[in-house]
Structures are given as structure tokens and as C-alpha cells.
PDB file of C-alpha atoms in Angstrom:
ATOM      1  CA  UNK A   1       7.168  11.649  24.478  1.00 49.00           C
ATOM      2  CA  UNK A   2       6.137  10.292  21.077  1.00 63.00           C
ATOM      3  CA  UNK A   3       7.571   6.794  20.552  1.00 84.00           C
ATOM      4  CA  UNK A   4       7.770   5.659  16.925  1.00 87.00           C
ATOM      5  CA  UNK A   5       8.395   2.057  15.920  1.00 94.00           C
ATOM      6  CA  UNK A   6       9.759   1.400  12.433  1.00 96.00           C
ATOM      7  CA  UNK A   7       9.926  -1.724  10.294  1.00 97.00           C
ATOM      8  CA  UNK A   8      11.380  -2.150   6.799  1.00 98.00           C
ATOM      9  CA  UNK A   9      11.164  -4.755   4.051  1.00 98.00           C
ATOM     10  CA  UNK A  10      12.642  -5.085   0.573  1.00 96.00           C
ATOM     11  CA  UNK A  11      10.973  -7.495  -1.832  1.00 95.00           C
ATOM     12  CA  UNK A  12      11.441  -8.515  -5.446  1.00 93.00           C
ATOM     13  CA  UNK A  13       9.032  -7.075  -7.998  1.00 91.00           C
ATOM     14  CA  UNK A  14       7.257 -10.408  -8.423  1.00 90.00           C
ATOM     15  CA  UNK A  15       3.618 -11.170  -7.610  1.00 90.00           C
ATOM     16  CA  UNK A  16       3.458 -13.192  -4.414  1.00 93.00           C
ATOM     17  CA  UNK A  17       6.490 -11.513  -2.830  1.00 93.00           C
ATOM     18  CA  UNK A  18       4.150  -9.108  -1.017  1.00 96.00           C
ATOM     19  CA  UNK A  19       2.756 -11.999   1.054  1.00 97.00           C
ATOM     20  CA  UNK A  20       5.814 -12.059   3.336  1.00 97.00           C
ATOM     21  CA  UNK A  21       5.301  -8.374   4.149  1.00 98.00           C
ATOM     22  CA  UNK A  22       1.586  -8.929   4.787  1.00 97.00           C
ATOM     23  CA  UNK A  23       2.325 -11.829   7.147  1.00 98.00           C
ATOM     24  CA  UNK A  24       4.762  -9.706   9.130  1.00 98.00           C
ATOM     25  CA  UNK A  25       2.329  -6.777   9.210  1.00 98.00           C
ATOM     26  CA  UNK A  26      -0.485  -9.047  10.426  1.00 98.00           C
ATOM     27  CA  UNK A  27       1.735 -10.179  13.289  1.00 97.00           C
ATOM     28  CA  UNK A  28       2.884  -6.658  14.182  1.00 97.00           C
ATOM     29  CA  UNK A  29      -0.675  -5.265  13.993  1.00 96.00           C
ATOM     30  CA  UNK A  30      -2.445  -8.255  15.564  1.00 93.00           C
ATOM     31  CA  UNK A  31      -4.136  -6.127  18.262  1.00 91.00           C
ATOM     32  CA  UNK A  32      -4.920  -3.110  16.089  1.00 94.00           C
ATOM     33  CA  UNK A  33      -8.529  -2.367  15.148  1.00 93.00           C
ATOM     34  CA  UNK A  34      -7.092  -1.021  11.841  1.00 95.00           C
ATOM     35  CA  UNK A  35      -5.255  -4.254  10.961  1.00 96.00           C
ATOM     36  CA  UNK A  36      -7.584  -5.292   8.128  1.00 96.00           C
ATOM     37  CA  UNK A  37      -7.720  -1.773   6.663  1.00 96.00           C
ATOM     38  CA  UNK A  38      -3.921  -1.650   6.603  1.00 97.00           C
ATOM     39  CA  UNK A  39      -3.461  -5.157   5.191  1.00 97.00           C
ATOM     40  CA  UNK A  40      -5.954  -4.606   2.358  1.00 95.00           C
ATOM     41  CA  UNK A  41      -4.449  -1.226   1.455  1.00 96.00           C
ATOM     42  CA  UNK A  42      -0.839  -2.422   1.583  1.00 97.00           C
ATOM     43  CA  UNK A  43      -1.631  -5.547  -0.445  1.00 96.00           C
ATOM     44  CA  UNK A  44      -3.232  -3.445  -3.171  1.00 93.00           C
ATOM     45  CA  UNK A  45      -0.422  -0.895  -3.113  1.00 94.00           C
ATOM     46  CA  UNK A  46       2.264  -3.591  -3.391  1.00 94.00           C
ATOM     47  CA  UNK A  47       0.419  -5.370  -6.204  1.00 92.00           C
ATOM     48  CA  UNK A  48       0.074  -2.065  -8.090  1.00 90.00           C
ATOM     49  CA  UNK A  49       3.799  -1.394  -7.573  1.00 91.00           C
ATOM     50  CA  UNK A  50       4.669  -4.852  -8.927  1.00 90.00           C
ATOM     51  CA  UNK A  51       2.263  -4.905 -11.877  1.00 86.00           C
ATOM     52  CA  UNK A  52       2.187  -1.272 -12.978  1.00 82.00           C
ATOM     53  CA  UNK A  53       5.213   0.417 -11.410  1.00 81.00           C
ATOM     54  CA  UNK A  54       8.043  -2.050 -11.754  1.00 77.00           C
ATOM     55  CA  UNK A  55       6.073  -4.053 -14.317  1.00 73.00           C
ATOM     56  CA  UNK A  56       7.451  -7.238 -12.747  1.00 66.00           C
ATOM     57  CA  UNK A  57      10.900  -6.537 -14.196  1.00 76.00           C
ATOM     58  CA  UNK A  58      13.434  -8.929 -12.758  1.00 74.00           C
ATOM     59  CA  UNK A  59      15.889  -7.259 -10.456  1.00 81.00           C
ATOM     60  CA  UNK A  60      13.573  -4.391  -9.523  1.00 90.00           C
ATOM     61  CA  UNK A  61      12.975  -4.003  -5.827  1.00 93.00           C
ATOM     62  CA  UNK A  62      10.050  -2.695  -3.854  1.00 94.00           C
ATOM     63  CA  UNK A  63      10.703  -1.137  -0.467  1.00 96.00           C
ATOM     64  CA  UNK A  64       7.976  -1.197   2.158  1.00 98.00           C
ATOM     65  CA  UNK A  65       8.207   0.539   5.505  1.00 98.00           C
ATOM     66  CA  UNK A  66       5.881   0.838   8.473  1.00 98.00           C
ATOM     67  CA  UNK A  67       6.139   3.504  11.117  1.00 97.00           C
ATOM     68  CA  UNK A  68       3.691   3.710  13.953  1.00 95.00           C
ATOM     69  CA  UNK A  69       3.338   5.991  16.910  1.00 93.00           C
ATOM     70  CA  UNK A  70       0.623   6.898  19.405  1.00 90.00           C
ATOM     71  CA  UNK A  71      -1.416   8.736  16.767  1.00 92.00           C
ATOM     72  CA  UNK A  72      -1.151   6.899  13.444  1.00 94.00           C
ATOM     73  CA  UNK A  73       0.278   4.157  11.269  1.00 97.00           C
ATOM     74  CA  UNK A  74       2.167   5.092   8.120  1.00 97.00           C
ATOM     75  CA  UNK A  75       3.101   2.612   5.396  1.00 98.00           C
ATOM     76  CA  UNK A  76       5.321   3.632   2.490  1.00 98.00           C
ATOM     77  CA  UNK A  77       5.677   1.554  -0.659  1.00 97.00           C
ATOM     78  CA  UNK A  78       8.418   2.660  -3.076  1.00 95.00           C
ATOM     79  CA  UNK A  79       9.240   1.087  -6.428  1.00 92.00           C
ATOM     80  CA  UNK A  80      11.723   1.701  -9.213  1.00 88.00           C
ATOM     81  CA  UNK A  81       9.192   2.222 -11.999  1.00 78.00           C
ATOM     82  CA  UNK A  82       7.266   5.239 -13.245  1.00 70.00           C
ATOM     83  CA  UNK A  83       4.696   6.881 -11.043  1.00 67.00           C
ATOM     84  CA  UNK A  84       0.979   7.319 -11.429  1.00 67.00           C
ATOM     85  CA  UNK A  85      -1.319  10.225 -10.666  1.00 61.00           C
ATOM     86  CA  UNK A  86      -3.824   8.650  -8.277  1.00 61.00           C
ATOM     87  CA  UNK A  87      -6.245  11.541  -8.762  1.00 64.00           C
ATOM     88  CA  UNK A  88      -6.770  10.374 -12.360  1.00 61.00           C
ATOM     89  CA  UNK A  89      -7.872   6.868 -11.346  1.00 59.00           C
ATOM     90  CA  UNK A  90     -11.433   6.117 -12.353  1.00 62.00           C
ATOM     91  CA  UNK A  91     -13.937   4.887  -9.804  1.00 63.00           C
ATOM     92  CA  UNK A  92     -14.784   1.276 -10.704  1.00 58.00           C
ATOM     93  CA  UNK A  93     -18.414   0.429 -11.438  1.00 58.00           C
ATOM     94  CA  UNK A  94     -19.549  -2.903 -10.052  1.00 59.00           C
ATOM     95  CA  UNK A  95     -21.894  -3.731 -12.962  1.00 61.00           C
ATOM     96  CA  UNK A  96     -19.053  -3.308 -15.469  1.00 55.00           C
ATOM     97  CA  UNK A  97     -16.587  -5.215 -13.305  1.00 54.00           C
ATOM     98  CA  UNK A  98     -18.988  -8.164 -12.953  1.00 59.00           C
ATOM     99  CA  UNK A  99     -19.195  -8.559 -16.737  1.00 63.00           C
ATOM    100  CA  UNK A 100     -15.443  -8.419 -17.396  1.00 65.00           C
ATOM    101  CA  UNK A 101     -13.518 -11.647 -17.847  1.00 61.00           C
ATOM    102  CA  UNK A 102     -10.856 -10.236 -15.490  1.00 58.00           C
ATOM    103  CA  UNK A 103     -12.542  -7.769 -13.110  1.00 57.00           C
ATOM    104  CA  UNK A 104      -9.476  -5.731 -12.221  1.00 61.00           C
ATOM    105  CA  UNK A 105      -8.932  -2.114 -11.277  1.00 64.00           C
ATOM    106  CA  UNK A 106     -10.065  -1.997  -7.651  1.00 69.00           C
ATOM    107  CA  UNK A 107      -6.674  -1.326  -6.011  1.00 76.00           C
ATOM    108  CA  UNK A 108      -6.632   2.462  -5.831  1.00 81.00           C
ATOM    109  CA  UNK A 109     -10.321   2.559  -4.980  1.00 82.00           C
ATOM    110  CA  UNK A 110      -9.796   0.155  -2.050  1.00 85.00           C
ATOM    111  CA  UNK A 111      -6.726   2.051  -0.841  1.00 87.00           C
ATOM    112  CA  UNK A 112      -8.816   5.241  -0.722  1.00 85.00           C
ATOM    113  CA  UNK A 113     -11.675   3.486   1.064  1.00 86.00           C
ATOM    114  CA  UNK A 114      -9.549   1.930   3.828  1.00 93.00           C
ATOM    115  CA  UNK A 115      -6.842   4.536   4.446  1.00 95.00           C
ATOM    116  CA  UNK A 116      -7.254   8.009   5.920  1.00 95.00           C
ATOM    117  CA  UNK A 117      -4.744   9.722   3.652  1.00 95.00           C
ATOM    118  CA  UNK A 118      -2.654   8.874   0.585  1.00 94.00           C
ATOM    119  CA  UNK A 119       0.349  10.825  -0.638  1.00 94.00           C
ATOM    120  CA  UNK A 120       2.629  10.120  -3.596  1.00 91.00           C
ATOM    121  CA  UNK A 121       6.005  11.512  -4.649  1.00 91.00           C
ATOM    122  CA  UNK A 122       9.261  10.628  -6.357  1.00 90.00           C
ATOM    123  CA  UNK A 123      12.121  10.336  -3.880  1.00 89.00           C
ATOM    124  CA  UNK A 124      15.795  11.319  -4.246  1.00 88.00           C
ATOM    125  CA  UNK A 125      16.655   7.836  -5.538  1.00 87.00           C
ATOM    126  CA  UNK A 126      14.068   8.354  -8.343  1.00 87.00           C
ATOM    127  CA  UNK A 127      11.678   5.790  -6.843  1.00 90.00           C
ATOM    128  CA  UNK A 128       7.937   6.403  -6.925  1.00 92.00           C
ATOM    129  CA  UNK A 129       6.560   6.276  -3.393  1.00 95.00           C
ATOM    130  CA  UNK A 130       3.058   5.963  -2.015  1.00 95.00           C
ATOM    131  CA  UNK A 131       2.369   6.649   1.652  1.00 97.00           C
ATOM    132  CA  UNK A 132      -0.787   5.281   3.245  1.00 97.00           C
ATOM    133  CA  UNK A 133      -1.754   6.820   6.589  1.00 97.00           C
ATOM    134  CA  UNK A 134      -4.175   5.391   9.099  1.00 97.00           C
ATOM    135  CA  UNK A 135      -5.341   7.071  12.286  1.00 95.00           C
ATOM    136  CA  UNK A 136      -5.146   4.781  15.297  1.00 90.00           C
ATOM    137  CA  UNK A 137      -8.347   3.633  16.909  1.00 70.00           C
ATOM    138  CA  UNK A 138     -10.674   4.749  14.088  1.00 58.00           C
ATOM    139  CA  UNK A 139     -13.016   2.055  12.846  1.00 55.00           C
TER     140      UNK A 139
END
């Protein structure tokens, strides 16, 4: 029988709020070989949701959920702002990023590097959602 564990968080759309979710995830995933992959990907996804999705608007909420079973981990991040077509994200170039005064724009790239699958959609509550999937035991 497939046993699935689920965890849910709701945070304000303010930079720094994602840290509480990351702390909880680190504790939940403490024995997982995928812990760092998941933490990096979720941090970037939450920061993108705060900065670009909800645009830090006061009162906006970001919902984060983790489900894990014997096969994979799945993390969903949903925000109240507009969505983004991840396929249109440009691959960052290190030489350009090193010369910028604020070398930003690595979030989607890192999410793709550390997760096994990314899906996006708009849910019934008109929130933009990103799901990051990670196979268990893959390093």
C-alpha cells in the first residue's frame, strides 16, 4: 500500500517568510539524500512567487505543500499573482551574471537543475501553481 504524508504551509508574500517553510522541510527531510535539491528548488520557487508572482503585495498569501510517498517527493507552491511560462526563461550565462551589479535570474535554472520534473498551472482559485517533483533515492 502506498502511504503518502502531506504537509502544508501558508506564508505572507514577503521575502524572508519562506525561511520558516525551509526550516520545517529541512527537519522533515533530514534523512533524505534529496534534501538539498528540494531545499534549493523550493527556496527559489518561493522567492520567485514572492518577487514576481505576488510582487510582495501585502495581504497576498503563498501556499506551499509537500507530499511524499515511497516513490517521490512533490512540492507545490501557489501564489495569487500572474503566472509565468517557465519554458520562456532564458538560461543564465555566468560571464554576464558576474559582471552585473545584481546577478539575479538563477531561480528557474536552479529549479530545473535540482528537480526531476516541473509543472505549472492555474488552479480553480485562480492561483498560479508550480509543482516540483523529485524521485526518491536519486542523487
